[in-house]
XYZ file of C-alpha atoms in Angstrom:
475
model
C 8.467 10.250 30.029
C 6.846 7.707 32.331
C 3.771 9.887 32.789
C 3.095 10.192 29.078
C 0.092 8.321 27.462
C 2.386 6.903 24.783
C 6.152 6.392 24.392
C 8.348 8.525 22.118
C 11.173 6.562 20.588
C 14.135 7.732 18.503
C 13.205 8.703 14.955
C 14.253 6.392 12.057
C 15.694 9.488 10.423
C 18.397 11.122 12.478
C 17.771 14.490 10.875
C 14.415 14.572 12.651
C 15.808 14.128 16.163
C 15.915 17.875 16.962
C 12.201 18.155 16.193
C 11.025 15.048 18.080
C 10.352 16.013 21.652
C 7.533 16.690 24.126
C 8.711 19.978 25.533
C 9.360 22.755 24.865
C 7.101 22.974 21.791
C 8.627 23.787 18.465
C 9.246 27.440 17.714
C 7.820 28.883 14.484
C 11.301 28.986 13.118
C 11.815 25.289 13.893
C 8.471 24.440 12.379
C 9.434 26.249 9.196
C 12.761 24.418 9.132
C 10.985 21.104 9.618
C 8.540 21.796 6.782
C 11.397 22.777 4.415
C 13.216 19.541 5.301
C 10.180 17.350 4.660
C 9.480 19.194 1.374
C 13.070 18.600 0.221
C 12.682 14.874 0.908
C 9.316 14.601 -0.833
C 7.690 13.188 2.365
C 4.432 15.028 1.899
C 4.266 15.013 -1.956
C 0.954 13.558 -2.840
C 1.317 14.320 -6.554
C 3.081 10.964 -7.161
C -0.154 9.219 -6.085
C -2.413 10.891 -8.564
C -4.183 8.388 -10.778
C -3.604 8.981 -14.517
C -5.433 7.873 -17.652
C -3.803 6.346 -20.650
C -2.595 9.670 -21.944
C -0.908 10.432 -18.631
C -3.448 13.033 -17.571
C -4.481 13.025 -13.887
C -8.065 11.804 -13.445
C -8.584 13.683 -10.167
C -8.404 10.892 -7.605
C -5.486 9.419 -5.734
C -4.411 5.811 -5.322
C -4.248 4.670 -1.746
C -0.468 4.010 -1.862
C 1.831 6.041 -3.978
C 4.923 5.016 -6.060
C 7.954 4.061 -3.941
C 11.522 2.923 -4.478
C 10.408 -0.553 -5.488
C 8.099 0.740 -8.172
C 4.441 1.552 -8.174
C 1.352 -0.368 -7.186
C -0.276 -0.460 -10.613
C -2.499 -3.519 -10.870
C -2.648 -4.181 -7.137
C -5.589 -3.388 -4.960
C -3.736 -0.537 -3.301
C -3.724 1.294 -6.635
C -7.535 1.585 -6.353
C -9.267 4.887 -5.438
C -11.039 4.529 -2.116
C -13.680 7.090 -1.247
C -12.609 7.217 2.368
C -8.936 7.871 1.649
C -9.607 10.314 -1.129
C -12.136 12.426 0.756
C -9.807 12.776 3.759
C -7.006 13.643 1.355
C -9.129 16.163 -0.447
C -10.221 17.773 2.795
C -6.589 17.963 4.037
C -5.412 19.502 0.756
C -8.192 22.117 0.948
C -7.654 22.825 4.692
C -3.937 23.398 4.382
C -3.974 25.245 1.024
C -7.442 26.798 0.685
C -6.547 29.297 -2.033
C -3.858 27.333 -3.979
C -3.173 24.111 -5.867
C -4.268 22.091 -2.846
C -7.809 23.374 -3.113
C -7.794 22.789 -6.867
C -6.702 19.183 -6.321
C -9.473 18.752 -3.698
C -12.136 20.007 -6.213
C -10.769 17.709 -8.910
C -10.800 14.744 -6.561
C -14.359 15.199 -5.246
C -15.588 15.949 -8.771
C -14.158 12.653 -10.040
C -15.855 10.704 -7.255
C -19.167 12.490 -8.012
C -18.812 11.576 -11.685
C -18.244 7.920 -10.809
C -21.309 7.849 -8.585
C -23.528 9.627 -11.114
C -22.514 7.532 -14.104
C -22.132 4.086 -12.590
C -23.822 3.834 -9.133
C -26.930 6.031 -9.185
C -29.164 3.175 -10.415
C -28.035 0.921 -7.541
C -29.121 3.491 -5.022
C -32.518 3.928 -6.744
C -33.151 0.203 -6.584
C -32.597 0.234 -2.857
C -34.551 3.418 -2.282
C -37.535 2.029 -4.178
C -37.486 -1.302 -2.327
C -36.464 -3.313 -5.429
C -33.109 -4.539 -3.982
C -32.151 -5.764 -0.526
C -28.466 -5.084 0.229
C -28.524 -5.952 3.891
C -27.969 -9.644 3.364
C -24.991 -11.998 3.136
C -21.720 -11.424 1.183
C -23.283 -11.668 -2.318
C -25.358 -8.596 -1.682
C -22.331 -6.426 -0.719
C -21.431 -5.843 -4.395
C -24.981 -4.500 -4.974
C -24.297 -1.528 -2.737
C -22.846 1.695 -4.180
C -19.152 0.891 -4.654
C -16.838 2.819 -2.432
C -13.649 1.897 -4.346
C -13.126 2.131 -8.081
C -10.390 2.046 -10.728
C -8.786 5.398 -10.520
C -7.213 5.396 -13.965
C -10.482 4.843 -15.796
C -13.232 6.019 -13.389
C -14.914 2.590 -13.812
C -16.078 -0.072 -11.385
C -13.630 -2.741 -10.301
C -15.506 -6.064 -10.913
C -13.462 -7.904 -8.294
C -15.566 -8.920 -5.291
C -15.185 -6.437 -2.468
C -17.005 -5.462 0.748
C -18.756 -2.295 -0.299
C -20.987 -1.996 2.719
C -19.134 0.992 4.097
C -21.393 3.809 5.135
C -18.539 5.849 6.547
C -17.088 6.095 3.034
C -20.291 7.476 1.595
C -20.537 9.835 4.576
C -17.023 11.181 4.057
C -17.863 11.987 0.438
C -21.019 13.838 1.405
C -19.208 15.668 4.130
C -16.187 16.701 2.003
C -18.456 17.738 -0.855
C -20.364 19.956 1.603
C -17.139 21.437 2.902
C -16.203 22.549 -0.598
C -19.672 23.989 -1.106
C -19.566 25.777 2.225
C -16.234 27.318 1.375
C -17.546 28.340 -2.100
C -14.862 26.234 -3.774
C -17.390 23.931 -5.525
C -20.934 25.320 -5.274
C -23.712 22.787 -5.820
C -25.099 22.513 -9.305
C -28.217 20.545 -10.250
C -26.431 17.164 -10.807
C -24.407 17.273 -7.600
C -27.349 18.492 -5.625
C -29.442 15.566 -6.906
C -26.677 13.204 -5.986
C -26.554 14.428 -2.463
C -30.334 13.877 -1.973
C -30.069 10.456 -3.537
C -27.275 9.420 -1.156
C -29.159 10.707 1.876
C -32.287 8.777 0.812
C -30.137 5.648 0.285
C -28.679 5.950 3.840
C -32.208 6.303 5.108
C -33.401 3.301 3.149
C -30.708 0.968 4.590
C -31.318 2.442 8.054
C -27.653 3.414 8.336
C -27.997 4.192 12.024
C -28.340 0.470 12.753
C -26.807 -1.092 9.621
C -24.170 -3.800 10.182
C -21.515 -2.412 7.835
C -17.737 -3.022 7.611
C -16.584 0.148 9.252
C -13.352 2.008 8.570
C -11.451 -1.271 8.343
C -13.832 -2.992 5.957
C -14.378 -6.017 8.158
C -16.540 -7.432 11.001
C -20.154 -6.654 10.253
C -21.318 -4.430 13.102
C -22.758 -1.078 14.037
C -19.646 1.123 14.067
C -19.424 4.532 15.632
C -16.955 5.488 12.973
C -19.580 4.685 10.304
C -22.285 6.718 11.967
C -20.216 9.849 12.451
C -19.410 10.771 8.855
C -22.980 10.683 7.583
C -24.103 12.598 10.693
C -21.481 15.325 10.096
C -22.520 15.450 6.457
C -26.296 15.776 6.986
C -25.767 18.569 9.509
C -23.468 20.504 7.253
C -25.683 19.947 4.177
C -28.628 21.483 6.083
C -26.520 24.567 6.783
C -25.413 24.848 3.124
C -28.952 24.615 1.677
C -30.292 27.025 4.267
C -27.489 29.609 3.518
C -27.809 29.204 -0.273
C -31.548 28.977 -0.478
C -31.526 25.432 -2.038
C -34.174 22.774 -1.892
C -32.997 19.342 -0.743
C -33.865 16.906 -3.542
C -34.828 14.018 -1.208
C -37.876 12.941 0.783
C -39.090 15.890 2.778
C -38.237 14.431 6.163
C -35.036 12.510 5.201
C -32.539 15.047 6.500
C -34.238 15.550 9.916
C -34.855 11.811 10.298
C -31.174 11.021 9.578
C -30.034 13.772 11.900
C -32.184 12.416 14.756
C -31.524 8.713 14.245
C -27.769 9.025 13.671
C -27.382 11.291 16.660
C -29.234 8.878 18.894
C -27.220 5.931 17.579
C -23.808 7.689 18.040
C -24.708 8.856 21.505
C -25.633 5.313 22.507
C -22.359 3.961 21.215
C -19.452 6.348 21.973
C -16.823 6.287 23.258
C -16.998 2.673 22.113
C -16.607 1.673 18.494
C -18.838 -1.393 18.607
C -21.573 -2.426 21.042
C -23.742 -4.339 18.534
C -23.454 -7.270 18.109
C -22.253 -7.884 21.687
C -19.782 -10.616 20.692
C -17.818 -7.963 18.682
C -17.806 -5.403 21.429
C -14.869 -3.005 20.975
C -14.230 -0.204 23.446
C -11.147 1.259 21.845
C -10.618 1.759 18.071
C -8.341 4.265 16.449
C -11.032 5.009 13.840
C -12.870 6.954 16.473
C -10.243 9.724 16.474
C -11.816 10.917 13.210
C -15.034 11.660 15.043
C -12.993 14.165 17.058
C -10.911 15.461 14.117
C -11.585 16.438 11.415
C -15.366 15.634 11.659
C -15.835 17.352 15.051
C -19.071 15.415 15.464
C -18.683 14.727 19.181
C -18.338 17.300 21.930
C -15.078 17.808 23.842
C -16.101 15.725 26.784
C -16.787 12.710 24.598
C -13.676 13.520 22.490
C -11.471 13.385 25.558
C -13.075 10.084 26.553
C -12.231 8.687 23.110
C -8.640 9.776 23.311
C -8.320 8.343 26.733
C -9.574 4.965 25.450
C -6.951 5.066 22.742
C -4.177 4.625 25.246
C -5.119 0.922 25.013
C -3.940 0.790 21.380
C -0.828 2.956 21.509
C 2.372 1.220 20.706
C 6.120 2.204 20.664
C 5.966 3.236 16.971
C 2.327 3.925 16.122
C -1.185 2.777 17.137
C -3.051 -0.443 16.490
C -6.293 -0.062 14.675
C -7.725 -2.063 17.586
C -6.503 -4.853 19.854
C -6.930 -8.318 18.452
C -6.471 -6.906 14.911
C -4.863 -9.663 12.807
C -4.311 -7.587 9.646
C -0.607 -7.332 9.126
C 0.190 -9.361 12.187
C 3.587 -11.135 12.506
C 4.926 -12.528 9.247
C 1.669 -11.598 7.533
C 2.850 -11.937 3.897
C 4.318 -15.370 4.556
C 1.147 -16.573 6.239
C -1.489 -15.009 4.025
C -0.028 -15.499 0.612
C 0.998 -13.536 -2.403
C -1.591 -10.836 -2.047
C -1.231 -9.038 1.334
C -4.224 -6.847 0.470
C -6.608 -9.811 0.149
C -10.135 -9.024 1.240
C -11.872 -11.273 3.733
C -15.438 -12.355 4.349
C -16.704 -12.484 7.965
C -16.015 -16.241 8.076
C -12.526 -15.935 6.602
C -11.764 -13.245 9.224
C -12.190 -15.774 11.950
C -9.363 -17.958 10.546
C -7.127 -14.921 10.058
C -7.783 -13.694 13.592
C -6.644 -17.035 14.914
C -3.122 -16.244 13.638
C -2.644 -13.285 16.015
C -0.753 -13.389 19.323
C -1.407 -10.561 21.787
C 0.924 -7.611 21.329
C 1.749 -8.505 17.707
C -0.814 -6.213 16.113
C 0.512 -3.921 13.396
C 1.204 -0.358 14.502
C -0.307 2.163 12.146
C 1.010 5.589 11.307
C -2.075 7.538 10.356
C -3.569 8.028 13.894
C -0.824 9.850 15.802
C -1.119 12.915 13.535
C -4.883 13.012 14.137
C -4.481 12.807 17.908
C -2.030 15.655 17.622
C -4.561 17.686 15.600
C -7.274 17.112 18.148
C -5.129 18.191 21.049
C -4.180 21.221 18.909
C -7.851 22.124 18.533
C -8.350 21.781 22.265
C -5.300 23.941 22.970
C -6.440 26.609 20.541
C -9.799 26.699 22.325
C -8.636 26.474 25.992
C -4.925 27.549 25.956
C -4.327 24.648 28.427
C -0.591 23.970 28.097
C -1.165 20.240 28.705
C -2.953 20.021 25.325
C -0.026 21.745 23.642
C 2.283 19.200 25.245
C 0.139 16.334 23.969
C -0.068 17.980 20.521
C 3.717 18.005 20.482
C 4.008 14.436 21.677
C 1.899 12.943 19.018
C 3.331 15.119 16.283
C 6.785 13.918 17.350
C 5.631 10.272 17.235
C 4.359 10.831 13.756
C 7.666 12.308 12.678
C 9.662 9.556 14.358
C 7.790 6.937 12.326
C 8.976 8.362 8.964
C 10.906 5.562 7.290
C 14.600 5.234 7.651
C 17.102 4.877 4.835
C 17.125 1.067 5.397
C 13.451 0.814 4.380
C 13.165 -1.307 1.167
C 10.592 1.184 -0.187
C 12.838 4.117 0.352
C 13.562 6.545 3.182
C 11.556 9.577 4.260
C 8.160 7.996 3.493
C 4.972 8.058 5.498
C 4.271 4.372 6.077
C 0.868 2.834 6.403
C 1.960 0.644 9.304
C 4.838 -1.189 10.856
C 4.530 -4.956 11.419
C 6.656 -7.769 12.740
C 8.663 -9.534 10.095
C 10.414 -12.339 11.964
C 11.479 -10.298 15.019
C 11.910 -6.876 13.415
C 9.315 -4.087 13.092
C 9.348 -3.041 9.437
C 7.108 -0.841 7.204
C 4.459 -2.757 5.360
C 4.044 -2.851 1.568
C 1.595 0.026 1.362
C 4.289 2.618 1.781
C 3.977 5.508 1.302
C 0.311 5.728 2.245
C -1.240 8.926 1.013
C -3.721 8.965 3.902
C -0.792 9.117 6.336
C 0.865 11.879 4.330
C -2.201 14.104 4.449
C -2.765 13.452 8.183
C 0.826 14.547 8.892
C 0.229 17.608 6.691
C -2.840 18.512 8.779
C -0.886 17.938 12.012
C 1.808 20.484 10.889
C -0.966 22.890 9.928
C -2.620 22.614 13.421
C 0.748 23.048 15.088
C 1.345 26.254 13.206
C -2.116 27.440 14.314
C -1.276 26.659 17.903
C 1.956 28.640 17.667
C 0.522 31.387 15.582
C -3.286 31.523 16.173
C -3.924 34.347 13.782
C -3.272 32.192 10.718
C -6.072 32.267 8.087
C -8.316 29.178 8.091
C -10.708 28.211 5.236
C -14.430 28.358 5.768
C -14.755 24.839 7.180
C -17.998 24.356 8.969
C -18.577 22.765 12.374
C -22.149 21.404 12.510
C -24.353 22.382 15.366
C -25.623 19.844 17.806
C -22.558 17.741 18.457
C -23.030 14.432 20.230
C -22.625 15.027 23.915
C -21.682 12.731 26.717
C -23.700 9.995 28.203
C -22.496 7.463 30.762
C -19.728 5.435 29.225
C -20.368 1.751 28.500
C -17.950 -0.741 29.984
């Protein structure tokens, strides 16, 4: 095991031991047995995270964290509906069940987000597009941006201050909406087509290719590779959809080409790093970059392999850090931060929080190992290089090993958000189960089945042309 890029520990659930290994890969029969086991335990059940209105009817979107053994998260910030989480959830449901209830849930989810944008956020984008509002300033302006998190039960804005300068979240919505259109699951109508054009014009107006946004982790104002990739994947796929369907893009005539060019140039200048601007926040390894490789597929394989190689720096014995020096959920986080572990921080407040961290005590997150497994699976399916199948198996095994044990206060057999140090013990954090982790593991199982049985049907997901290719890596 010494030659592996990341360690593989014993699973918290003993019933998973037989499936957690590097070689040989699972057989199809073993994979089927594993999926039946996880289904019987409710590990991948996302239904319990569906937001519901007062009558108990699902509204379409999912809360970030589902109900667990200690109750639900109603009233906490984790019960909100994040664009980013929901769009990845919707895509994963569609990918793994393209002709069944999963696809129906994906359509309902994306339709609910579109309704929220059309009814409550469109005027904000128009103000920016027409030069009547500057949203690129200090913290007070961040609430003037289109909100990327809302109240899932009502479909309304959450008035609580929040960092809404998250271009990746808008990009994920655009991309997932295009995926459903490309697969003819949710063809564009007039309203949705108009919304797409408006969002693209907004991303142009704020110069998203050089905008200092909050990135995947909603903190540290910088130019993030992980915020450039989703809009880039979206604009490329949108161009394919409107060309195929004979639609006219309802935005400025050169917006799509300008975004394609500017975002491509910006991403090429940044990857495999996450941050190069500003220089004082330089970050050469960030787990958010795995999503550029899978499922966005917006970088070529040479750059993708560079990104995965960089991620060795953030791999731990259970999961992966978001990035080194990440103080969110560091040791004894709840005791040191206060009653609300999901408190949101300004750039200045982050400096004080970051001072609490000691090296090696970063939380280890559970949503990345499945994506690394998926990406190695895609590489194996393309090249048939057995080393990629070995790595696909390793990172799937790490994801399975991290499923919570029976001693977890939130219940066993859950997909945790992260493990953090409480006193001297690594324990799951409060946001357990995390629906994002659930759907990532679901996609990892799907890609493993594809690797073992390549003839399996795949939905009409589109890979945009013109992926970002390698340039000399920054140090």
